Short mmCIF file of C-alpha atoms in Angstrom, two decimals:
data_model
loop_
_atom_site.label_atom_id
_atom_site.label_comp_id
_atom_site.label_asym_id
_atom_site.label_seq_id
_atom_site.Cartn_x
_atom_site.Cartn_y
_atom_site.Cartn_z
CA MET A 100 -67.27 -5.06 -158.03
CA SER A 101 -67.21 -1.62 -156.41
CA GLU A 102 -64.70 -0.41 -154.17
CA SER A 103 -64.80 3.53 -153.25
CA ILE A 104 -61.64 5.64 -153.53
CA THR A 105 -60.76 8.96 -152.10
CA LYS A 106 -59.99 10.73 -155.26
CA ILE A 107 -60.09 10.43 -158.87
CA LYS A 108 -56.65 9.65 -160.53
CA SER A 109 -55.64 11.73 -163.28
CA GLU A 110 -56.30 9.05 -165.92
CA ALA A 111 -59.61 8.13 -164.68
CA LYS A 112 -61.24 10.38 -167.23
CA ARG A 113 -60.15 12.23 -170.24
CA LYS A 114 -63.35 13.64 -171.63
CA THR A 115 -65.26 16.88 -171.68
CA SER A 116 -66.58 18.78 -168.54
CA ARG A 117 -70.07 17.80 -169.56
CA LEU A 118 -69.50 13.99 -169.74
CA HIS A 119 -65.89 13.60 -169.89
CA ARG A 120 -64.81 13.73 -166.17
CA LEU A 121 -65.66 11.00 -163.62
CA THR A 122 -66.58 12.07 -160.17
CA LEU A 123 -66.30 10.07 -157.11
CA SER A 124 -69.84 8.63 -157.36
CA ALA A 125 -69.08 7.37 -160.79
CA VAL A 126 -65.88 5.74 -159.95
CA ALA A 127 -67.72 4.27 -156.92
CA LEU A 128 -69.33 1.96 -159.33
CA LEU A 129 -65.98 0.70 -160.56
CA VAL A 130 -63.19 -1.43 -158.93
CA ALA A 131 -60.60 1.09 -157.77
CA GLY A 132 -57.76 1.58 -160.03
CA THR A 133 -56.47 3.45 -163.20
CA VAL A 134 -59.32 3.75 -165.59
CA VAL A 135 -59.64 5.15 -169.10
CA VAL A 136 -63.09 5.96 -169.79
CA ALA A 137 -64.87 5.51 -173.09
CA CYS A 138 -67.52 7.46 -174.92
CA GLY A 139 -69.04 10.55 -173.41
CA GLY A 140 -72.32 12.03 -174.90
CA SER A 141 -75.47 13.58 -173.80
CA SER A 142 -76.77 13.08 -170.21
CA SER A 143 -79.74 11.35 -171.43
CA ASN A 144 -79.87 7.60 -170.04
CA SER A 145 -83.16 6.58 -171.47
CA VAL A 146 -83.39 3.56 -173.40
CA PRO A 147 -85.61 3.74 -176.47
CA PRO A 148 -88.53 1.28 -176.42
CA SER A 149 -87.86 -2.04 -178.17
CA ASN A 150 -89.85 -3.22 -181.04
CA ASN A 151 -89.00 -6.85 -180.26
CA THR A 152 -88.01 -8.31 -176.79
CA GLY A 153 -86.77 -11.81 -176.05
CA THR A 154 -88.44 -14.29 -173.73
CA GLY A 155 -85.51 -15.84 -172.31
CA THR A 156 -86.94 -19.14 -173.01
CA ASN A 157 -86.14 -21.98 -175.39
CA PRO A 158 -87.19 -22.54 -178.16
CA GLY A 159 -88.56 -19.09 -179.52
CA THR A 160 -91.58 -18.46 -181.63
CA GLY A 161 -90.02 -17.36 -184.77
CA SER A 162 -88.66 -19.24 -187.94
CA GLY A 163 -85.55 -19.33 -189.92
CA ASN A 164 -84.58 -17.08 -192.96
CA GLY A 165 -84.21 -19.70 -195.56
CA ALA A 166 -84.70 -17.38 -198.47
CA VAL A 167 -81.39 -15.34 -197.67
CA VAL A 168 -78.06 -16.94 -198.31
CA GLY A 169 -75.30 -14.37 -197.92
CA PRO A 170 -71.82 -14.03 -196.28
CA PRO A 171 -71.96 -14.63 -192.47
CA TRP A 172 -70.67 -12.12 -189.82
CA MET A 173 -69.07 -14.84 -187.57
CA SER A 174 -67.35 -12.91 -184.73
CA PHE A 175 -66.06 -9.66 -183.34
CA GLY A 176 -64.54 -7.99 -186.43
CA GLY A 177 -66.49 -10.18 -188.68
CA ASN A 178 -64.02 -13.05 -189.10
CA ALA A 179 -60.91 -14.82 -187.31
CA GLN A 180 -58.54 -12.23 -188.64
CA HIS A 181 -60.84 -9.31 -187.34
CA GLU A 182 -60.91 -7.60 -190.82
CA ALA A 183 -64.31 -6.17 -190.36
CA LEU A 184 -64.80 -6.35 -194.18
CA ALA A 185 -68.27 -6.80 -195.49
CA GLY A 186 -68.96 -9.63 -197.96
CA VAL A 187 -72.23 -7.88 -199.19
CA ALA A 188 -73.13 -4.26 -200.12
CA THR A 189 -74.95 -2.54 -197.25
CA GLN A 190 -78.40 -1.25 -197.42
CA THR A 191 -79.27 2.42 -197.41
CA PHE A 192 -80.05 3.95 -193.95
CA SER A 193 -83.69 4.60 -194.84
CA ARG A 194 -85.24 3.43 -191.51
CA ILE A 195 -84.58 1.37 -188.21
CA ALA A 196 -86.07 -1.91 -189.37
CA TRP A 197 -86.22 -3.30 -185.80
CA GLN A 198 -84.43 -2.78 -182.48
CA THR A 199 -84.01 -4.88 -179.31
CA PRO A 200 -82.23 -4.27 -176.03
CA VAL A 201 -79.05 -5.96 -175.26
CA ASP A 202 -79.13 -5.06 -171.64
CA MET A 203 -82.42 -5.55 -169.81
CA ALA A 204 -81.17 -3.63 -166.77
CA PRO A 205 -78.58 -0.98 -167.64
CA GLN A 206 -76.61 0.49 -164.80
CA TYR A 207 -75.92 4.09 -165.29
CA SER A 208 -73.58 6.07 -163.27
CA ALA A 209 -74.84 9.35 -161.45
CA GLN A 210 -73.46 11.20 -164.68
CA GLY A 211 -75.32 8.97 -167.12
CA TYR A 212 -72.37 6.85 -168.15
CA LEU A 213 -72.96 3.35 -169.18
CA LEU A 214 -69.64 1.55 -168.66
CA VAL A 215 -70.31 -1.68 -170.37
CA HIS A 216 -68.65 -3.22 -173.42
CA TYR A 217 -71.52 -4.95 -175.41
CA GLY A 218 -70.67 -8.07 -177.43
CA SER A 219 -70.90 -7.87 -181.15
CA PRO A 220 -73.94 -9.48 -183.04
CA VAL A 221 -73.21 -12.27 -185.15
CA ILE A 222 -75.17 -13.15 -188.33
CA THR A 223 -75.53 -16.47 -190.15
CA ALA A 224 -75.61 -16.94 -193.89
CA LYS A 225 -79.50 -17.37 -193.60
CA ASN A 226 -79.66 -13.82 -191.94
CA THR A 227 -80.30 -15.09 -188.31
CA VAL A 228 -78.88 -12.53 -185.92
CA ILE A 229 -77.51 -13.85 -182.75
CA LEU A 230 -76.73 -11.58 -179.80
CA PRO A 231 -75.89 -11.75 -176.20
CA VAL A 232 -78.34 -9.98 -173.85
CA LYS A 233 -77.42 -9.01 -170.36
CA THR A 234 -80.38 -9.90 -168.34
CA GLY A 235 -80.05 -8.24 -164.94
CA ALA A 236 -78.35 -5.56 -162.88
CA ASN A 237 -75.59 -8.09 -162.26
CA PRO A 238 -73.82 -9.27 -165.39
CA THR A 239 -75.89 -12.43 -166.21
CA TYR A 240 -76.60 -13.31 -169.94
CA ARG A 241 -78.87 -15.11 -172.33
CA VAL A 242 -78.25 -15.60 -176.06
CA GLU A 243 -81.00 -14.68 -178.41
CA ALA A 244 -81.45 -15.65 -182.21
CA ARG A 245 -83.58 -13.28 -184.17
CA SER A 246 -84.79 -12.94 -187.64
CA GLY A 247 -82.62 -10.43 -189.45
CA ASP A 248 -85.77 -9.54 -191.45
CA ASN A 249 -88.00 -8.19 -188.59
CA GLY A 250 -86.33 -9.15 -185.33
CA THR A 251 -88.67 -11.98 -184.39
CA VAL A 252 -87.34 -14.37 -181.81
CA ILE A 253 -86.35 -17.73 -183.20
CA TRP A 254 -84.80 -19.25 -180.14
CA SER A 255 -83.45 -17.81 -176.81
CA GLU A 256 -81.41 -19.58 -174.15
CA ASN A 257 -80.04 -18.48 -170.82
CA THR A 258 -76.44 -19.00 -169.79
CA ASP A 259 -74.82 -19.58 -166.48
CA TYR A 260 -71.66 -17.53 -167.43
CA VAL A 261 -69.67 -15.87 -164.53
CA MET A 262 -67.66 -12.61 -165.30
CA PRO A 263 -64.01 -12.17 -164.58
CA PRO A 264 -62.70 -9.28 -162.29
CA TYR A 265 -63.41 -6.03 -164.01
CA ARG A 266 -63.68 -2.15 -163.81
CA TRP A 267 -65.96 -1.79 -166.82
CA THR A 268 -68.20 -4.67 -167.60
CA PRO A 269 -66.39 -6.87 -170.13
CA THR A 270 -67.79 -8.13 -173.38
CA TYR A 271 -69.94 -11.23 -173.66
CA ASN A 272 -69.92 -12.60 -177.28
CA ALA A 273 -71.39 -15.38 -179.23
CA THR A 274 -69.45 -16.73 -182.01
CA LEU A 275 -70.12 -18.79 -185.19
CA THR A 276 -68.14 -21.53 -186.82
CA ALA A 277 -67.80 -22.35 -190.42
CA ASN A 278 -70.28 -25.18 -190.11
CA ASN A 279 -72.86 -22.87 -188.51
CA ARG A 280 -72.52 -23.98 -184.88
CA VAL A 281 -73.03 -21.06 -182.62
CA LEU A 282 -70.80 -20.82 -179.34
CA ALA A 283 -70.94 -18.93 -176.11
CA PRO A 284 -69.03 -19.02 -172.90
CA GLY A 285 -70.48 -20.72 -169.92
CA ALA A 286 -69.42 -21.06 -166.21
CA GLY A 287 -66.47 -23.08 -165.26
CA GLY A 288 -64.81 -22.63 -168.50
CA LYS A 289 -67.29 -24.62 -170.48
CA ILE A 290 -68.36 -23.73 -174.05
CA MET A 291 -72.20 -23.87 -174.74
CA TYR A 292 -73.13 -24.59 -178.34
CA ARG A 293 -75.97 -25.29 -180.64
CA ASP A 294 -75.07 -27.25 -183.87
CA ASP A 295 -77.61 -25.34 -186.32
CA ALA A 296 -77.68 -21.66 -185.25
CA ASP A 297 -80.87 -21.24 -187.58
CA ALA A 298 -82.96 -23.88 -186.15
CA ALA A 299 -85.85 -22.94 -183.95
CA THR A 300 -85.69 -26.16 -182.19
CA GLY A 301 -82.69 -27.35 -180.17
CA SER A 302 -80.71 -26.63 -176.94
CA PHE A 303 -77.30 -25.75 -175.74
CA LYS A 304 -74.89 -28.64 -175.12
CA SER A 305 -71.33 -28.02 -173.83
CA PHE A 306 -67.70 -28.65 -174.25
CA VAL A 307 -65.37 -28.81 -171.31
CA PHE A 308 -61.77 -28.30 -172.48
CA TYR A 309 -60.27 -29.91 -169.34
CA GLY A 310 -62.65 -32.81 -169.21
CA ASP A 311 -66.44 -33.20 -168.45
CA SER A 312 -65.74 -35.79 -165.69
CA VAL A 313 -63.44 -33.24 -163.81
CA TYR A 314 -65.99 -30.60 -164.24
CA THR A 315 -69.01 -32.64 -163.23
CA ALA A 316 -67.34 -33.95 -159.97
CA ASN A 317 -66.38 -30.30 -158.94
CA LYS A 318 -69.11 -28.12 -160.68
CA ALA A 319 -69.93 -25.63 -157.82
CA ALA A 320 -66.29 -24.84 -157.19
CA LEU A 321 -65.16 -24.70 -160.80
CA ASP A 322 -67.99 -22.48 -161.94
CA LYS A 323 -66.37 -19.94 -159.83
CA ALA A 324 -62.69 -20.93 -160.24
CA ILE A 325 -62.60 -21.05 -164.05
CA ILE A 326 -63.72 -18.08 -166.16
CA ILE A 327 -63.64 -17.33 -169.87
CA ASN A 328 -62.30 -13.94 -170.33
CA THR A 329 -61.88 -13.30 -174.05
CA PRO A 330 -64.40 -13.85 -176.89
CA ILE A 331 -64.30 -17.32 -178.71
CA THR A 332 -62.48 -17.32 -181.84
CA SER A 333 -63.06 -20.10 -184.59
CA ASP A 334 -60.75 -20.96 -187.46
CA ALA A 335 -61.78 -22.42 -190.91
CA GLN A 336 -61.57 -26.02 -189.63
CA ASN A 337 -64.04 -25.32 -186.76
CA ASN A 338 -61.44 -25.51 -184.01
CA ILE A 339 -62.03 -22.90 -181.40
CA TYR A 340 -59.71 -20.77 -179.08
CA PHE A 341 -60.28 -18.64 -176.08
CA GLY A 342 -58.48 -17.24 -172.87
CA PHE A 343 -59.40 -18.11 -169.35
CA ILE A 344 -58.58 -17.28 -165.84
CA ALA A 345 -58.06 -19.80 -163.24
CA THR A 346 -58.01 -19.40 -159.42
CA PRO A 347 -54.96 -20.95 -157.91
CA GLY A 348 -55.60 -24.26 -156.32
CA ASN A 349 -58.55 -25.03 -158.36
CA ALA A 350 -59.88 -28.66 -158.56
CA ALA A 351 -59.01 -29.06 -162.27
CA GLY A 352 -55.26 -28.10 -161.76
CA LEU A 353 -55.48 -25.26 -164.46
CA SER A 354 -53.47 -22.17 -164.47
CA SER A 355 -54.77 -19.05 -166.26
CA GLY A 356 -54.22 -19.68 -169.95
CA ILE A 357 -55.33 -20.26 -173.66
CA ALA A 358 -57.65 -23.07 -174.52
CA ARG A 359 -58.18 -24.89 -177.81
CA ILE A 360 -61.14 -27.21 -178.46
CA ALA A 361 -60.78 -29.19 -181.72
CA ALA A 362 -63.66 -29.66 -184.16
CA ASP A 363 -64.00 -33.21 -182.73
CA GLY A 364 -64.55 -31.86 -179.17
CA LYS A 365 -61.03 -32.65 -177.77
CA GLY A 366 -59.70 -30.05 -175.53
CA SER A 367 -56.19 -28.74 -174.69
CA TRP A 368 -54.60 -25.83 -172.96
CA VAL A 369 -51.48 -24.05 -172.06
CA SER A 370 -50.40 -21.72 -169.16
CA VAL A 371 -50.01 -18.19 -170.38
CA ALA A 372 -47.12 -17.52 -167.84
CA THR A 373 -45.35 -20.79 -168.85
CA VAL A 374 -45.73 -20.56 -172.60
CA ALA A 375 -44.66 -16.94 -172.55
CA GLY A 376 -41.68 -17.92 -170.37
CA THR A 377 -41.96 -14.75 -168.18
CA SER A 378 -43.75 -13.90 -165.08
CA ALA A 379 -44.69 -10.48 -166.56
CA VAL A 380 -47.83 -11.95 -167.93
CA ALA A 381 -50.42 -13.91 -166.02
CA LYS A 382 -53.46 -14.28 -168.45
CA ALA A 383 -54.66 -13.58 -171.81
CA ALA A 384 -56.00 -9.95 -171.85
CA THR A 385 -59.61 -9.73 -170.87
CA ASN A 386 -61.94 -8.59 -173.73
CA SER A 387 -59.13 -9.15 -176.52
CA ALA A 388 -60.14 -11.82 -179.12
CA ILE A 389 -57.58 -14.12 -180.27
CA ALA A 390 -56.77 -13.94 -184.08
CA VAL A 391 -55.86 -16.76 -186.39
CA SER A 392 -53.47 -16.33 -189.44
CA LYS A 393 -54.72 -16.57 -193.01
CA ASP A 394 -53.01 -19.97 -193.25
CA GLN A 395 -54.64 -21.10 -190.10
CA LYS A 396 -51.20 -22.17 -188.68
CA THR A 397 -50.84 -19.52 -186.10
CA ILE A 398 -52.84 -17.83 -183.48
CA TYR A 399 -52.15 -14.54 -181.98
CA VAL A 400 -52.83 -13.94 -178.26
CA VAL A 401 -52.55 -10.58 -176.20
CA ALA A 402 -51.29 -11.32 -172.73
CA ASN A 403 -51.08 -9.28 -169.72
CA ASP A 404 -50.78 -9.11 -166.01
CA ASN A 405 -53.62 -9.25 -163.67
CA ILE A 406 -55.92 -6.25 -162.94
CA ALA A 407 -54.87 -4.53 -159.75
CA THR A 408 -55.56 -1.31 -157.98
CA GLY A 409 -53.30 1.41 -158.95
CA VAL A 410 -51.37 -0.77 -161.47
CA ARG A 411 -51.07 -0.04 -165.27
CA GLN A 412 -51.17 -3.34 -166.92
CA THR A 413 -48.39 -4.37 -169.50
CA GLY A 414 -48.08 -7.18 -171.61
CA TYR A 415 -46.75 -9.21 -174.76
CA MET A 416 -48.08 -10.38 -178.01
CA LEU A 417 -47.77 -14.15 -178.41
CA ALA A 418 -47.69 -16.22 -181.62
CA LEU A 419 -48.70 -19.89 -180.91
CA ASP A 420 -48.88 -22.81 -182.91
CA SER A 421 -52.62 -23.26 -183.72
CA THR A 422 -52.48 -26.96 -183.20
CA SER A 423 -50.14 -27.63 -180.25
CA LEU A 424 -50.43 -24.14 -178.70
CA ALA A 425 -46.69 -24.10 -178.45
CA LEU A 426 -44.92 -20.79 -178.49
CA LYS A 427 -43.62 -19.76 -181.97
CA SER A 428 -42.67 -16.19 -181.01
CA LYS A 429 -43.43 -13.28 -178.70
CA VAL A 430 -42.99 -9.63 -178.43
CA GLN A 431 -43.27 -7.14 -175.60
CA LEU A 432 -45.72 -4.32 -176.54
CA ILE A 433 -43.75 -1.12 -176.19
CA ASP A 434 -44.87 2.58 -176.29
CA PRO A 435 -42.92 4.06 -179.21
CA ASN A 436 -42.74 7.38 -177.85
CA GLU A 437 -41.71 6.71 -174.20
CA ASN A 438 -39.88 3.42 -175.16
CA GLY A 439 -41.22 1.50 -172.23
CA PRO A 440 -43.88 -1.07 -171.73
CA ALA A 441 -47.35 0.09 -173.00
CA ASN A 442 -50.47 -0.04 -171.06
CA ILE A 443 -52.45 -3.05 -172.08
CA SER A 444 -55.78 -2.45 -170.21
CA ASP A 445 -58.41 -4.87 -169.42
CA ASP A 446 -60.77 -2.01 -169.96
CA SER A 447 -59.91 -2.18 -173.75
CA THR A 448 -61.35 -4.53 -176.36
CA ALA A 449 -58.40 -3.97 -178.67
CA SER A 450 -57.77 -7.35 -180.58
CA PRO A 451 -55.12 -8.17 -183.09
CA LEU A 452 -55.93 -7.68 -186.76
CA VAL A 453 -54.05 -10.12 -189.24
CA ALA A 454 -53.83 -8.35 -192.47
CA PRO A 455 -53.87 -10.24 -195.92
CA ASP A 456 -49.95 -10.02 -195.98
CA GLY A 457 -49.77 -11.64 -192.64
CA ASP A 458 -48.82 -8.44 -190.75
CA VAL A 459 -50.38 -8.12 -187.31
CA TYR A 460 -51.78 -4.96 -185.55
CA ILE A 461 -52.71 -4.28 -182.01
CA GLY A 462 -53.90 -1.14 -180.22
CA VAL A 463 -52.44 -0.34 -176.89
CA LEU A 464 -52.59 2.68 -174.59
CA GLU A 465 -49.55 4.80 -173.82
CA LYS A 466 -47.15 4.09 -170.92
CA THR A 467 -47.76 7.26 -169.05
CA TYR A 468 -51.39 8.23 -169.12
CA GLY A 469 -51.84 11.47 -171.22
CA SER A 470 -48.51 11.49 -172.85
CA HIS A 471 -50.19 10.82 -176.10
CA ASN A 472 -53.44 12.44 -175.26
CA ALA A 473 -55.02 8.99 -174.15
CA ARG A 474 -54.87 7.99 -177.88
CA GLY A 475 -52.52 5.14 -177.34
CA TRP A 476 -50.61 3.65 -180.39
CA LEU A 477 -51.37 1.19 -183.02
CA LEU A 478 -48.45 -1.27 -183.01
CA HIS A 479 -47.44 -3.12 -186.17
CA PHE A 480 -45.54 -6.41 -186.49
CA ASN A 481 -44.62 -8.92 -189.15
CA ALA A 482 -46.14 -12.26 -189.05
CA ASP A 483 -43.46 -13.90 -186.78
CA LEU A 484 -43.24 -10.71 -184.57
CA SER A 485 -39.54 -10.42 -185.25
CA GLN A 486 -39.95 -6.91 -187.01
CA THR A 487 -41.47 -3.88 -185.51
CA LYS A 488 -42.90 -1.60 -188.08
CA ILE A 489 -44.42 1.97 -188.19
CA PRO A 490 -46.84 2.57 -185.41
CA GLY A 491 -50.20 4.23 -185.87
CA SER A 492 -51.02 7.37 -183.81
CA PHE A 493 -54.23 5.91 -182.35
CA GLY A 494 -54.74 2.61 -180.57
CA TRP A 495 -57.04 2.98 -177.48
CA ASP A 496 -59.77 0.46 -177.57
CA ILE A 497 -59.80 0.02 -181.21
CA THR A 498 -59.36 -2.99 -183.56
CA PRO A 499 -58.36 -1.47 -186.83
CA SER A 500 -60.69 -2.18 -189.87
CA LEU A 501 -59.14 -3.34 -193.21
CA VAL A 502 -59.57 -1.07 -196.23
CA PRO A 503 -58.50 -2.26 -199.75
CA ALA A 504 -56.57 0.56 -201.19
CA ASN A 505 -58.65 0.81 -204.13
CA LEU A 506 -61.68 1.82 -202.24
CA VAL A 507 -59.94 5.23 -201.66
CA ALA A 508 -59.93 7.22 -205.13
CA SER A 509 -57.51 9.97 -203.94
CA TYR A 510 -55.09 7.48 -202.62
CA LYS A 511 -51.81 7.49 -204.81
CA GLY A 512 -49.59 5.36 -202.66
CA SER A 513 -48.34 1.81 -203.14
CA SER A 514 -49.74 -0.13 -200.25
CA PRO A 515 -52.36 -2.94 -201.19
CA TYR A 516 -54.45 -2.26 -198.15
CA LEU A 517 -54.98 0.71 -195.79
CA LEU A 518 -56.55 0.84 -192.14
CA MET A 519 -59.52 2.69 -190.58
CA VAL A 520 -59.36 3.64 -187.01
CA LYS A 521 -61.07 6.18 -184.87
CA TYR A 522 -58.82 9.10 -184.35
CA ASN A 523 -60.24 10.93 -181.25
CA ASN A 524 -58.14 13.70 -179.61
CA TYR A 525 -59.60 13.67 -176.22
CA GLU A 526 -59.85 17.11 -174.47
CA ARG A 527 -58.30 17.31 -170.96
CA ALA A 528 -55.84 14.45 -171.72
CA GLY A 529 -52.34 15.86 -172.33
CA SER A 530 -52.59 18.36 -175.18
CA GLY A 531 -55.81 17.06 -176.49
CA ASN A 532 -58.23 19.61 -177.84
CA GLY A 533 -61.46 17.80 -178.40
CA LEU A 534 -61.04 17.82 -182.19
CA ASN A 535 -62.16 14.13 -182.44
CA GLU A 536 -61.72 12.44 -186.01
CA ILE A 537 -61.76 9.21 -187.77
CA ALA A 538 -59.03 8.35 -190.03
CA ILE A 539 -57.71 6.18 -192.99
CA ILE A 540 -54.00 5.44 -192.34
CA ASP A 541 -51.30 3.77 -194.59
CA PRO A 542 -49.47 1.34 -192.63
CA PHE A 543 -46.44 1.47 -194.91
CA ALA A 544 -45.89 5.07 -195.43
CA GLU A 545 -44.96 7.51 -192.49
CA GLN A 546 -45.25 11.04 -191.33
CA VAL A 547 -44.18 12.90 -188.25
CA ASP A 548 -46.91 12.45 -185.43
CA ARG A 549 -49.10 15.47 -184.57
CA MET A 550 -48.60 15.08 -180.75
CA SER A 551 -44.93 13.70 -180.77
CA THR A 552 -41.75 13.34 -182.70
CA VAL A 553 -42.59 9.69 -183.43
CA LYS A 554 -42.86 8.80 -187.26
CA THR A 555 -46.22 7.26 -187.49
CA MET A 556 -48.45 5.69 -190.20
CA LYS A 557 -49.39 8.31 -192.84
CA GLU A 558 -52.87 9.89 -192.64
CA VAL A 559 -54.70 9.16 -196.04
CA LEU A 560 -58.10 10.66 -195.03
CA THR A 561 -59.23 12.32 -191.90
CA LEU A 562 -62.80 13.38 -190.98
CA LEU A 563 -63.81 15.52 -188.06
CA GLY A 564 -66.77 14.60 -186.03
CA PRO A 565 -70.01 16.47 -187.33
CA THR A 566 -71.59 17.45 -183.90
CA PRO A 567 -70.02 20.37 -182.01
CA ASP A 568 -69.48 19.79 -178.23
CA PRO A 569 -71.12 22.45 -176.21
CA ALA A 570 -68.81 21.79 -173.30
CA VAL A 571 -65.51 22.24 -175.19
CA PRO A 572 -65.21 25.46 -177.26
CA GLY A 573 -64.14 24.44 -180.73
CA GLY A 574 -64.34 20.86 -179.96
CA PHE A 575 -66.75 18.10 -181.45
CA ILE A 576 -68.43 14.96 -180.16
CA GLU A 577 -66.26 11.84 -180.34
CA TRP A 578 -66.54 8.76 -182.30
CA CYS A 579 -67.69 5.73 -180.44
CA VAL A 580 -66.69 2.50 -182.09
CA ASN A 581 -64.29 -0.42 -181.15
CA THR A 582 -64.50 -2.05 -184.68
CA ALA A 583 -66.13 -0.50 -187.72
CA ALA A 584 -67.54 -2.39 -190.65
CA VAL A 585 -66.05 -1.50 -194.05
CA ASP A 586 -68.35 -1.86 -197.25
CA PRO A 587 -66.18 -2.31 -200.29
CA PHE A 588 -69.04 -2.30 -202.49
CA THR A 589 -70.22 1.19 -201.64
CA LYS A 590 -66.66 2.16 -200.78
CA SER A 591 -67.70 3.21 -197.31
CA VAL A 592 -67.31 2.74 -193.77
CA ILE A 593 -70.03 2.35 -191.27
CA VAL A 594 -69.23 4.16 -188.00
CA ASN A 595 -70.94 5.06 -184.74
CA SER A 596 -70.80 8.30 -182.89
CA GLU A 597 -71.60 9.14 -179.29
CA ASP A 598 -73.87 11.81 -180.52
CA GLY A 599 -76.26 9.03 -181.03
CA ILE A 600 -76.13 8.93 -184.85
CA LEU A 601 -74.74 6.21 -187.11
CA TYR A 602 -72.84 7.48 -190.13
CA ARG A 603 -71.82 6.32 -193.35
CA TRP A 604 -68.37 7.69 -194.40
CA ASP A 605 -67.87 7.74 -198.21
CA LEU A 606 -64.21 7.14 -198.98
CA THR A 607 -64.53 8.52 -202.56
CA THR A 608 -65.67 11.98 -201.34
CA ASN A 609 -64.46 11.86 -197.74
CA LYS A 610 -67.89 13.06 -196.58
CA LEU A 611 -70.59 11.56 -194.32
CA SER A 612 -73.03 10.49 -197.12
CA GLU A 613 -75.71 9.18 -194.87
CA LYS A 614 -76.85 9.29 -191.30
CA ILE A 615 -79.67 7.99 -189.07
CA ARG A 616 -80.40 8.90 -185.50
CA LEU A 617 -80.44 5.93 -183.02
CA THR A 618 -80.85 7.81 -179.74
CA SER A 619 -80.12 11.16 -178.06
CA GLY A 620 -76.40 10.12 -177.35
CA LEU A 621 -74.91 8.60 -174.37
CA GLY A 622 -71.57 8.19 -172.72
CA GLU A 623 -71.06 4.49 -172.89
CA SER A 624 -68.05 1.88 -173.67
CA TYR A 625 -67.15 1.61 -177.40
CA THR A 626 -69.37 -0.52 -179.52
CA PRO A 627 -69.02 -2.42 -182.82
CA THR A 628 -70.75 -2.24 -186.07
CA ALA A 629 -71.67 -5.23 -188.04
CA ILE A 630 -73.23 -6.23 -191.53
CA GLY A 631 -76.01 -9.01 -192.05
CA ALA A 632 -76.17 -11.45 -194.85
CA ASP A 633 -78.89 -9.27 -196.45
CA GLY A 634 -76.86 -5.94 -196.12
CA LYS A 635 -78.59 -4.61 -193.03
CA VAL A 636 -76.31 -2.76 -190.80
CA TYR A 637 -76.32 -3.32 -187.04
CA ALA A 638 -75.14 -0.78 -184.37
CA ILE A 639 -75.50 -0.69 -180.63
CA ASN A 640 -76.34 2.58 -178.77
CA ASN A 641 -77.64 3.07 -175.34
CA ALA A 642 -77.85 -0.67 -174.57
CA VAL A 643 -79.85 -1.29 -177.71
CA LEU A 644 -79.13 -3.11 -180.91
CA PHE A 645 -80.39 -1.35 -183.87
CA ALA A 646 -80.97 -2.92 -187.45
CA ILE A 647 -80.93 -0.34 -190.13
CA GLY A 648 -81.85 -0.83 -193.87
CA LYS A 649 -84.00 0.11 -196.76
#
C-alpha cells in the first residue's frame, strides 16, 4: 500500500520540526492522500527487548489464572459503550511486571515514525491478557493469551486476516463476550472464536455471517473480497456487531455494511449505503468500533465514504436497531465552526461513547485541515440523534473516557459525569503553539473556544505535558492516547505520552502523581491504556505491550 507523491500536502503533518513533519520518503510508505499524523517523539526506533515472546503455535505452555476473579476489560474502551472506566483499583507504578511485542517486524519510516494503530489488549475476569500481535512486515496477525501475573503464554493462534485499504495500518482487535468467548476477525468476513478464553487447550472455530456454505464454495475469492474493517463489539447477550467492506460483484452478493451474529450463531447484515439512505456513505468507518446503548436496543455506527487519494472523507452517525439492524435515526457529522461536513478519516480510531444518560459522543476532524489546529471536534448528541448538543474542543483520534463527576474534588457544577480527552494543540497546524494538554471537560456547560468563536464544553481541569519539546520553543511533547483508562478508586486517569512515559493523572490534585518510563519515546499512532482484573495497568509504546504494577 505505498504510492509515491510529488509533494507533501499541507495536512500531511502537523507536528514539530523534529518529528512533526512528514517528508516525501515518509509519505512514500503511505497510500497517497490527505493524512493527519499521530504521535511524534524522539527519533529512537529501537524496540526494548521482550521478557516474554509468543510462539505462534497452539496451544501455549502456560496455565490459567484461576485465583483471580475481577472485572474483565472486554474490548476497545473496556466495554460496549467504550466508557474506559476501571472496575478495580489500579496497582501502583512500581515496576514493569512484564512486556511483550505487539509487532514482530515494526516498519519505521526514515524519520522514525511508526504509523500503526495497535489493537487494545483485552483481559478476562481470571486475568488472562489477550492481545493481537502483528507477525511480519506485512500486516499479518496472531492472537496470544498470556498470564496477567507474569506474561507466560497460555495459548497462541495464527489468523488469516486480510487488512482493508489504508494509509496508516488499521487496528486489529480481539474482543471478549459476556460468556468469556474470545473473538477475532478472520479473512473473508469470518469471525474466529474460542469458547473459553482462559483455557490452554482448544482452537479457533469460526462463524461466517453470510453462510458457511457460500464461504466454503468460494473461499479464495471471498478471502480477498470481504474484509472486516472495524473492531468487533459484543453486547450483554453475546450478540456481536462489526463493519465490513465488500468488493462489488463478490460471490456472496454482499455490499459494504454492518453485520450481526447472534449468540446462537445466526448471521445477518445490512448495506450501509442502503440503510443510511444516502450515497454519501459507502461503509462503516475503518477503525471505529460500534457502540451499544445501555438498554442493548440500539447500536451506533460511524459511516463514511471510501478512502481515496486527495479526498477528505465525510460521514454520518447511524443509530440502528440492535436486533433487525433497521435504521432508527441518523445525523450528518458537521464541523461546528465551518458548518460543513467534518472529516471522518479512516486514519482515526475515534469510536462512539455512549454515556450513562444515553447521550452519544464522537470525535471528528475539522472540515478544513488546520482550521481548528488539527484538533477536530467532539460532537455530542442525544440518544436518538435528534438533538445536537455542545461540542468539545478536541476530537482527533480520541474516544472520550467517562469520568464520574465526584472524582474531581474541585468540580462545583451539576453534571453527573465529565469526559477525559487529550487536548493537544499541534504546533504548525493553524495557530497551534505546541502547548499540548490533557483535559477534563463538562459536556453540559459551555465556554468560548480558545481557537474559535464556537461555544464548546467547559474545561474543568487541564494539564500541560511535562516534557519540553526541544524543537518547539516553549512547547511540550504531546499526549499519545486514543482511549485512556479512568480509575474511580484512586480518582485518577492512566494516560500515555509520546515522551515514552506512562503517567497517572490525579484528579484531586490535578497533578501527575506517578510515572514510569516505558521507552525513550517514539512517533507512533495513538495507543490505548487498559486495566487488568488484578489492577495491573497496560500500555503500548514502540510496538511493545507493557504490564505495570506493584
